[in-house]
XYZ file of C-alpha atoms in Angstrom:
584
model
C 190.606 -2.231 169.627
C 190.158 -5.025 167.037
C 188.081 -5.619 163.913
C 185.319 -8.220 164.164
C 182.665 -9.300 161.656
C 179.695 -11.563 162.391
C 177.323 -12.456 159.580
C 175.564 -14.952 157.371
C 175.370 -15.278 153.601
C 174.237 -17.548 150.786
C 177.340 -19.644 151.493
C 176.474 -20.315 155.131
C 172.673 -20.255 155.284
C 169.766 -21.511 153.174
C 167.755 -18.910 151.303
C 164.782 -19.470 153.619
C 166.844 -18.310 156.610
C 168.362 -15.354 154.729
C 164.882 -14.358 153.666
C 163.596 -14.277 157.233
C 166.704 -12.552 158.575
C 166.718 -9.726 156.019
C 166.945 -6.182 157.416
C 165.087 -3.202 156.015
C 166.598 0.292 156.145
C 165.057 1.176 159.522
C 166.236 -2.099 161.079
C 169.773 -1.458 159.832
C 169.809 2.000 161.418
C 168.567 0.631 164.746
C 171.107 -2.209 164.610
C 173.962 0.266 164.130
C 172.761 2.462 166.977
C 172.407 -0.467 169.361
C 175.805 -1.886 168.377
C 177.790 1.265 169.133
C 175.800 1.637 172.357
C 176.900 -1.850 173.446
C 179.918 -2.121 175.735
C 182.367 -4.117 173.553
C 181.963 -2.016 170.371
C 183.254 1.447 169.556
C 182.420 1.498 165.818
C 179.922 -0.383 163.652
C 178.805 -0.808 160.031
C 176.186 -3.079 158.446
C 176.529 -4.641 154.995
C 173.095 -5.964 154.017
C 172.439 -7.220 150.481
C 170.086 -9.727 148.892
C 172.399 -12.596 149.825
C 174.325 -11.472 152.915
C 173.890 -9.729 156.261
C 177.131 -8.751 157.999
C 177.828 -6.631 161.064
C 181.314 -5.091 161.305
C 182.565 -3.622 164.585
C 185.668 -2.395 166.349
C 185.641 -4.270 169.657
C 187.898 -4.396 172.698
C 187.028 -8.006 173.660
C 186.719 -10.879 171.199
C 184.402 -13.298 173.032
C 182.186 -10.564 174.430
C 182.081 -8.966 170.990
C 181.006 -12.181 169.254
C 178.279 -12.779 171.835
C 176.982 -9.196 171.649
C 177.016 -8.918 167.846
C 175.337 -12.314 167.416
C 172.622 -11.371 169.898
C 172.011 -8.025 168.202
C 171.756 -9.651 164.778
C 169.205 -12.122 166.105
C 167.175 -9.410 167.830
C 166.948 -7.133 164.819
C 166.482 -9.863 162.219
C 163.632 -11.502 164.088
C 165.235 -14.966 163.873
C 165.902 -16.574 167.238
C 169.525 -16.740 168.345
C 169.499 -20.531 168.708
C 168.150 -20.928 165.179
C 170.463 -18.291 163.705
C 173.725 -19.367 165.377
C 174.453 -22.465 163.216
C 174.484 -20.248 160.115
C 176.668 -17.432 161.470
C 180.347 -17.016 160.613
C 182.928 -14.960 162.494
C 186.077 -13.286 161.159
C 188.593 -11.433 163.316
C 191.455 -9.025 162.630
C 193.276 -9.894 159.364
C 190.702 -12.570 158.480
C 187.941 -9.953 158.748
C 189.889 -7.618 156.445
C 190.481 -10.475 153.983
C 186.775 -11.296 154.006
C 185.607 -7.764 153.202
C 188.217 -7.311 150.466
C 187.114 -10.634 148.909
C 183.506 -9.500 149.071
C 184.407 -6.177 147.429
C 186.132 -7.991 144.555
C 183.116 -10.212 143.930
C 184.883 -13.407 145.032
C 182.222 -14.131 147.643
C 179.236 -13.188 145.478
C 176.613 -15.628 144.283
C 177.787 -14.780 140.764
C 181.586 -14.506 140.955
C 182.943 -11.186 139.755
C 179.719 -9.178 139.833
C 180.448 -5.526 140.486
C 177.235 -4.335 142.114
C 178.598 -5.172 145.547
C 180.883 -2.129 145.329
C 177.876 0.176 145.324
C 176.412 -1.673 148.280
C 179.656 -1.341 150.262
C 179.723 2.375 149.464
C 176.127 2.737 150.673
C 176.995 0.829 153.854
C 179.882 3.193 154.607
C 177.775 6.278 153.864
C 175.064 5.055 156.264
C 177.603 4.442 159.037
C 179.171 7.869 158.481
C 175.768 9.551 158.551
C 175.016 7.908 161.910
C 178.559 8.595 163.207
C 179.021 4.888 163.897
C 182.129 4.588 161.687
C 185.378 5.794 163.215
C 188.888 5.673 161.903
C 189.125 1.879 161.611
C 185.912 1.281 159.647
C 186.373 4.387 157.521
C 189.831 3.199 156.495
C 188.656 -0.399 156.045
C 185.639 0.303 153.839
C 187.389 2.957 151.758
C 190.287 0.589 151.168
C 187.835 -2.207 150.295
C 186.338 0.037 147.603
C 189.793 0.739 146.194
C 190.701 -2.968 146.222
C 187.461 -3.856 144.447
C 188.050 -1.236 141.759
C 191.620 -2.445 141.340
C 190.480 -6.040 140.884
C 188.034 -5.065 138.147
C 190.492 -2.776 136.343
C 193.631 -4.952 136.527
C 192.135 -8.402 135.954
C 189.475 -10.105 133.890
C 187.345 -10.972 136.926
C 184.364 -9.575 135.020
C 184.713 -12.512 132.641
C 184.330 -14.952 135.526
C 180.768 -13.909 136.109
C 178.162 -11.275 135.472
C 175.829 -9.221 137.544
C 173.038 -11.083 139.286
C 170.610 -9.503 136.821
C 172.473 -10.780 133.762
C 172.884 -14.227 135.284
C 169.180 -14.318 136.148
C 168.178 -13.365 132.600
C 170.452 -16.096 131.248
C 168.619 -18.585 133.437
C 165.275 -17.341 132.119
C 166.582 -17.779 128.581
C 167.445 -21.383 129.517
C 170.998 -21.083 128.273
C 170.076 -19.350 125.029
C 171.256 -15.980 123.858
C 169.657 -13.325 126.068
C 169.302 -10.774 123.280
C 167.602 -13.288 121.006
C 165.302 -14.337 123.835
C 164.463 -10.771 124.897
C 163.972 -9.224 121.467
C 160.464 -7.800 121.052
C 159.223 -8.839 124.510
C 157.239 -6.597 126.834
C 158.880 -6.248 130.255
C 157.483 -5.234 133.616
C 160.003 -4.049 136.233
C 158.736 -3.736 139.799
C 160.817 -1.439 141.996
C 163.014 1.534 141.148
C 166.069 0.874 143.321
C 169.575 0.051 142.134
C 168.860 -3.613 141.303
C 165.579 -2.857 139.519
C 167.185 0.004 137.603
C 169.994 -2.292 136.506
C 167.439 -4.899 135.400
C 165.470 -2.307 133.427
C 168.611 -1.008 131.710
C 169.825 -4.531 130.943
C 166.482 -5.481 129.417
C 166.403 -2.293 127.361
C 169.888 -2.972 125.981
C 168.907 -6.586 125.287
C 166.229 -5.388 122.881
C 162.863 -5.637 124.627
C 160.162 -3.608 122.904
C 158.720 -2.039 126.062
C 159.631 -1.559 129.712
C 156.919 -0.718 132.226
C 158.185 0.458 135.625
C 156.022 0.121 138.740
C 157.031 1.500 142.122
C 155.333 2.498 145.361
C 156.778 5.980 144.923
C 155.433 6.915 141.503
C 157.915 9.782 140.997
C 160.850 7.362 141.149
C 159.168 5.085 138.630
C 158.657 8.040 136.287
C 162.272 9.127 136.670
C 163.559 5.642 135.791
C 161.204 5.376 132.810
C 162.401 8.768 131.551
C 166.053 7.724 131.833
C 165.329 4.557 129.848
C 163.375 6.387 127.162
C 166.075 9.035 126.704
C 169.023 6.625 126.750
C 171.394 6.931 123.812
C 172.200 3.217 123.638
C 168.598 1.966 123.579
C 165.445 2.474 121.584
C 162.753 1.268 123.939
C 159.289 2.457 124.858
C 159.286 3.103 128.609
C 156.495 4.261 130.902
C 155.684 4.316 134.601
C 152.603 2.931 136.354
C 151.478 2.864 140.001
C 151.808 -0.361 141.970
C 148.053 -0.876 141.782
C 148.427 -1.500 138.042
C 150.791 -4.467 138.453
C 148.068 -7.193 138.133
C 146.850 -5.706 134.852
C 150.334 -5.063 133.468
C 151.250 -8.638 134.318
C 148.552 -9.925 131.956
C 150.268 -8.213 128.992
C 153.906 -8.705 130.038
C 156.193 -11.404 128.681
C 158.854 -10.958 131.380
C 158.661 -9.422 134.846
C 161.524 -8.558 137.181
C 160.829 -7.684 140.803
C 163.164 -6.346 143.451
C 161.468 -4.302 146.152
C 161.933 -3.822 149.855
C 158.495 -5.210 150.629
C 158.211 -7.563 153.589
C 155.329 -9.482 152.000
C 154.663 -10.964 148.579
C 154.250 -8.580 145.668
C 152.929 -11.360 143.394
C 150.958 -14.313 144.700
C 150.641 -17.568 142.791
C 146.993 -16.747 142.212
C 147.791 -13.402 140.583
C 150.419 -15.024 138.359
C 147.960 -17.792 137.396
C 145.373 -15.174 136.505
C 147.934 -13.340 134.375
C 148.661 -16.410 132.215
C 145.089 -17.701 132.082
C 144.134 -18.205 128.457
C 147.678 -17.587 127.183
C 148.655 -21.281 127.122
C 147.072 -24.332 125.533
C 146.904 -26.047 128.928
C 145.129 -24.697 132.024
C 147.374 -22.790 134.407
C 147.332 -25.633 136.898
C 150.001 -26.427 139.406
C 152.135 -29.205 138.007
C 152.398 -31.273 141.188
C 148.789 -32.332 141.447
C 147.530 -29.473 143.599
C 144.445 -27.633 142.397
C 144.857 -24.698 140.095
C 144.142 -21.303 141.642
C 140.768 -21.062 139.840
C 139.605 -24.339 141.357
C 140.144 -26.487 138.248
C 141.861 -29.816 138.925
C 145.616 -29.641 138.490
C 147.869 -31.938 136.519
C 149.616 -34.791 138.289
C 153.010 -36.202 137.448
C 151.727 -39.800 137.264
C 149.578 -40.617 134.255
C 148.689 -44.294 134.452
C 145.449 -43.709 132.538
C 146.905 -41.091 130.197
C 145.021 -38.271 131.908
C 147.117 -37.923 135.067
C 144.822 -40.141 137.210
C 145.951 -43.368 138.833
C 143.895 -46.548 138.298
C 141.296 -47.176 140.968
C 141.735 -50.073 143.368
C 139.732 -51.542 146.165
C 142.741 -52.525 148.221
C 143.429 -50.565 151.339
C 139.784 -49.572 151.730
C 138.730 -52.567 153.807
C 138.781 -52.968 157.553
C 141.968 -54.481 158.844
C 144.049 -53.711 155.758
C 147.578 -52.872 156.981
C 148.481 -50.823 153.886
C 146.915 -47.435 153.195
C 147.150 -47.842 149.433
C 144.843 -44.954 148.427
C 147.186 -42.600 150.261
C 150.082 -44.058 148.312
C 148.209 -43.719 145.026
C 147.363 -40.099 145.768
C 151.015 -39.154 145.967
C 152.194 -37.311 142.862
C 154.670 -39.266 140.807
C 153.763 -42.739 142.137
C 152.216 -45.667 140.297
C 150.891 -48.915 141.698
C 152.404 -50.633 138.682
C 156.009 -49.827 139.623
C 158.215 -49.962 142.671
C 157.894 -46.179 143.079
C 154.476 -46.863 144.538
C 156.109 -48.061 147.717
C 159.075 -45.708 147.902
C 159.982 -45.265 151.530
C 158.051 -48.360 152.732
C 159.827 -51.222 154.415
C 159.711 -54.696 152.887
C 158.083 -55.954 156.095
C 155.073 -53.676 155.556
C 154.407 -55.085 152.112
C 155.025 -58.651 153.266
C 152.421 -58.091 155.968
C 149.968 -56.849 153.361
C 150.754 -59.788 151.081
C 150.071 -62.175 153.943
C 146.764 -60.428 154.539
C 145.851 -60.804 150.865
C 147.068 -64.387 150.360
C 146.302 -65.986 153.714
C 143.401 -63.929 154.887
C 144.902 -63.286 158.335
C 146.430 -60.298 159.967
C 147.756 -60.827 163.455
C 145.663 -64.014 163.796
C 142.414 -62.361 162.767
C 140.467 -64.017 159.926
C 139.764 -61.684 157.008
C 136.150 -61.464 156.002
C 135.202 -62.367 152.461
C 134.681 -59.476 150.091
C 131.180 -59.056 148.796
C 130.833 -60.592 145.376
C 133.882 -62.849 145.672
C 134.233 -66.566 146.144
C 135.966 -66.244 149.479
C 138.672 -64.538 151.431
C 141.400 -66.002 149.237
C 139.844 -64.993 145.931
C 142.762 -63.697 143.816
C 142.435 -60.294 142.173
C 144.702 -58.353 139.781
C 145.369 -55.848 142.581
C 146.411 -58.597 144.958
C 148.781 -59.984 142.347
C 150.322 -56.552 141.864
C 150.849 -56.083 145.592
C 152.319 -59.551 145.974
C 154.735 -58.875 143.104
C 155.717 -55.579 144.688
C 156.339 -57.291 148.002
C 158.630 -59.809 146.317
C 160.533 -57.000 144.570
C 161.036 -55.040 147.769
C 162.061 -58.159 149.667
C 164.760 -58.721 147.056
C 166.164 -55.198 146.946
C 165.544 -54.192 150.564
C 164.060 -50.938 151.789
C 163.719 -48.309 149.082
C 165.262 -45.027 150.307
C 162.699 -42.432 151.277
C 164.458 -39.739 149.253
C 164.640 -41.829 146.123
C 163.068 -40.111 143.153
C 160.459 -42.167 141.290
C 161.144 -43.266 137.772
C 159.809 -40.698 135.290
C 156.148 -41.369 134.667
C 154.308 -40.674 131.446
C 153.957 -36.977 132.169
C 152.412 -34.751 129.546
C 154.877 -32.047 128.500
C 154.480 -28.628 130.060
C 153.583 -25.862 127.654
C 156.269 -23.416 126.657
C 156.527 -20.484 129.098
C 154.521 -17.412 128.187
C 155.510 -15.466 131.303
C 159.088 -15.264 132.595
C 159.568 -14.092 136.183
C 162.850 -12.978 137.796
C 162.690 -12.388 141.554
C 165.813 -10.668 142.878
C 164.334 -9.589 146.214
C 165.173 -10.845 149.667
C 162.753 -11.624 151.184
C 161.161 -12.863 147.993
C 158.624 -10.759 146.093
C 157.075 -13.592 144.072
C 155.323 -16.598 145.573
C 157.541 -19.675 145.132
C 154.417 -21.659 144.216
C 154.533 -19.918 140.837
C 157.316 -22.392 139.985
C 154.607 -25.021 139.470
C 152.308 -23.022 137.215
C 152.005 -24.140 133.614
C 153.270 -21.518 131.197
C 155.448 -19.836 133.840
C 159.206 -19.900 134.330
C 160.337 -18.421 137.658
C 163.953 -17.754 138.590
C 164.591 -16.513 142.110
C 167.511 -16.151 144.507
C 167.265 -19.789 145.541
C 167.367 -21.162 142.007
C 170.167 -18.733 141.119
C 172.203 -20.092 144.029
C 171.706 -23.653 142.774
C 172.560 -22.702 139.190
C 175.740 -20.873 140.157
C 177.006 -23.498 142.607
C 178.943 -25.363 139.940
C 179.878 -22.387 137.786
C 183.474 -22.607 136.499
C 185.995 -20.188 137.948
C 188.054 -18.148 135.522
C 191.840 -18.058 135.741
C 191.572 -14.375 136.617
C 190.119 -15.339 139.993
C 193.559 -16.520 141.128
C 195.021 -13.148 140.194
C 192.313 -11.374 142.195
C 193.060 -13.583 145.171
C 196.702 -12.540 145.009
C 195.647 -8.898 144.904
C 193.453 -9.438 147.947
C 196.288 -11.134 149.873
C 198.722 -8.323 149.057
C 196.210 -5.644 149.998
C 195.346 -7.368 153.280
C 199.047 -7.465 154.218
C 199.482 -3.795 153.297
C 196.364 -2.773 155.213
C 197.451 -4.743 158.277
C 200.890 -3.147 158.207
C 199.397 0.331 157.845
C 196.932 -0.378 160.627
C 199.635 -1.581 163.003
C 201.848 1.349 162.103
C 198.957 3.732 162.671
C 198.373 2.091 166.034
C 201.793 3.229 167.256
C 201.601 6.689 165.685
C 199.789 8.335 168.647
C 202.512 6.988 170.964
C 205.285 8.370 168.732
C 203.496 11.724 168.516
C 203.127 11.795 172.304
C 206.851 11.004 172.683
C 207.880 13.845 170.376
C 205.469 16.193 172.168
C 207.060 15.269 175.485
C 210.536 15.891 174.001
C 209.450 19.320 172.723
C 208.119 20.183 176.178
C 211.482 19.166 177.727
C 213.342 21.412 175.260
C 211.036 24.348 175.983
C 211.452 23.855 179.733
C 215.267 23.752 179.521
C 215.420 26.884 177.335
C 213.220 28.701 179.842
C 215.566 27.593 182.656
C 218.577 28.806 180.607
C 216.943 32.248 180.244
C 216.693 32.434 184.031
C 220.372 31.638 184.473
C 221.607 33.858 181.608
C 219.296 36.892 181.565
C 221.689 38.866 179.383
C 221.602 36.329 176.536
C 220.697 38.125 173.300
C 218.016 36.830 170.928
C 220.472 35.629 168.294
C 222.370 33.380 170.678
C 219.186 32.213 172.378
C 217.729 31.141 168.993
C 220.943 29.343 168.049
C 221.002 27.424 171.339
C 217.338 26.527 171.042
C 217.826 25.231 167.483
C 220.873 23.204 168.542
C 219.039 21.511 171.414
C 216.083 20.669 169.168
C 218.375 19.140 166.538
C 220.030 16.972 169.195
C 216.638 15.716 170.446
C 215.362 15.068 166.911
C 218.483 13.099 165.974
C 218.284 11.019 169.137
C 214.589 10.187 168.521
C 214.701 9.747 164.743
C 216.220 6.264 164.483
C 214.197 4.728 167.372
C 210.864 6.141 166.154
C 211.422 5.099 162.543
C 212.494 1.626 163.630
C 209.633 1.202 166.067
C 207.140 2.054 163.270
C 208.739 -0.588 161.062
C 208.620 -3.181 163.814
C 205.049 -2.284 164.739
C 203.941 -2.782 161.111
C 205.063 -6.394 161.187
C 202.779 -9.176 162.425
C 202.875 -9.309 166.210
C 204.187 -5.752 166.426
C 201.328 -4.367 168.499
C 203.376 -4.635 171.709
C 205.939 -2.028 170.659
C 203.568 0.830 171.439
C 203.182 -0.457 174.993
C 206.959 -0.832 175.320
C 207.510 2.735 174.125
C 204.993 4.124 176.597
C 206.633 2.183 179.413
C 210.230 3.118 178.544
C 209.531 6.859 178.311
C 206.842 6.929 181.000
C 204.362 8.553 178.641
C 201.034 9.740 179.984
C 198.311 7.399 178.622
C 195.868 10.298 178.519
C 198.204 12.246 176.225
C 198.354 9.284 173.837
C 194.569 8.900 173.978
C 194.113 12.608 173.251
C 196.219 12.262 170.091
C 194.109 9.279 168.995
C 190.864 11.189 169.565
C 192.151 14.133 167.547
C 193.066 11.840 164.646
C 189.669 10.096 164.791
C 187.889 13.445 164.732
C 189.819 14.435 161.614
C 189.064 11.079 159.984
C 185.312 11.413 160.498
C 185.318 14.636 158.498
C 186.440 12.732 155.405
C 183.869 11.391 152.964
C 183.808 7.967 151.314
C 186.246 7.234 148.510
């Protein structure tokens, strides 16, 4: 059997895909059950966090295992296999061990060095043990991963390379300022009472917020968390619990809200957030990209040609036969007819065609009708001059790339945030449209991924990588040595049976042999057998522990004609003993 992992994470997939592929607790249980029921897999464990979904299995066939595990992940995540496949990664044997150990040390986390992943690995192992889907291989692997992770945090300064996702998220909310200075005196709302929410509540309390309100679907858990916060020795914070129905009201009085629930839908819509900040800022809580505010008031636009966010009116593009839909261009946020950004993404030929229509009065041979109130079809207008100038500019510089950002327009400054939102859930709890609300600063998993992409790596990371490499080599050697152990045990059992048989035959030939002599002969024969087997069995374990040593077990079985069923029985007995052990 061989270790195989198939998964996706923030490194391989966009947040939108991770969000859709997330697995709740029931889906994880069903995935484990279906995996061990599949033909290629004998053991299985699922590691599902806010930024990764990984399925570990002990398989007897690599290609069949990859196909089966990928299909099962797609089925239980609800994302089609064809869509999911480009984002999946596969690790096998030592590479799979290396991957899990790196994950346990925080090297593969969104925030390098964060330690919360250790608790998630422990939970993953406990779930697999509870469902009896973890056998000897996965028990050993996950327990060793926990030990490696603890070693990395105790022997190195990996903690200095990054913080928990909560701390990093709060730093982003503080916009690079000191978190304690930013948090002091604020009122906080924490939605959820799980491990991440509890960590957020404790972090906020230690940072100096004046109040923490905990909301959870199970009110008892919210009360328990609030009590822990209120009775904490290292904090002096007012803490209370509220039912989930009170979240809209509590949001109106909160300065910062952190949400991390297992909900499959939104916990906060953009409308509810807009209502919570209504009247708390000097500007209306309009969406900053030109879309209407949730209460129906017109929103702010990025372009402000008239100083109020509205583009100057023009008659061009409204007449029959005009080849350029200028009103549509003007209605695009961030564009101005007075600059080249007005035609971003348009080919020079399109503008030249429009210029010809304006200057010559013909489009495709058709004569343009005179505009009412003008001297004729060629009557120049300021708009026509602007379009002609734009056409000349584009003709000189070529096609303007479609993804080119417009030059900053005269955009009125956004008001300072009055409500700070941290969404640590996957799928997201808070509507992403809240990003555009005036007076709101939202940090979510996606923005955290962008912020941490260029984070500097501490020198301690190299030391952790060396620890991981050493531990992977040691685990592989132990695994290969353990692989031959049942064969060695079966060989010694066979030798003991041969000794017993020969002593019984000796008793038949020498019936008058007294007990003292019989015991001495028996002991002598056993010592001879043990000495003959000692050197070969010790050496074969050493050889089997080396890379490529898996074939020595087969050679031993062949040389001594060992019964495969006897070897398998030893393995089953060892696996049964291993399952009785708890997690490290």
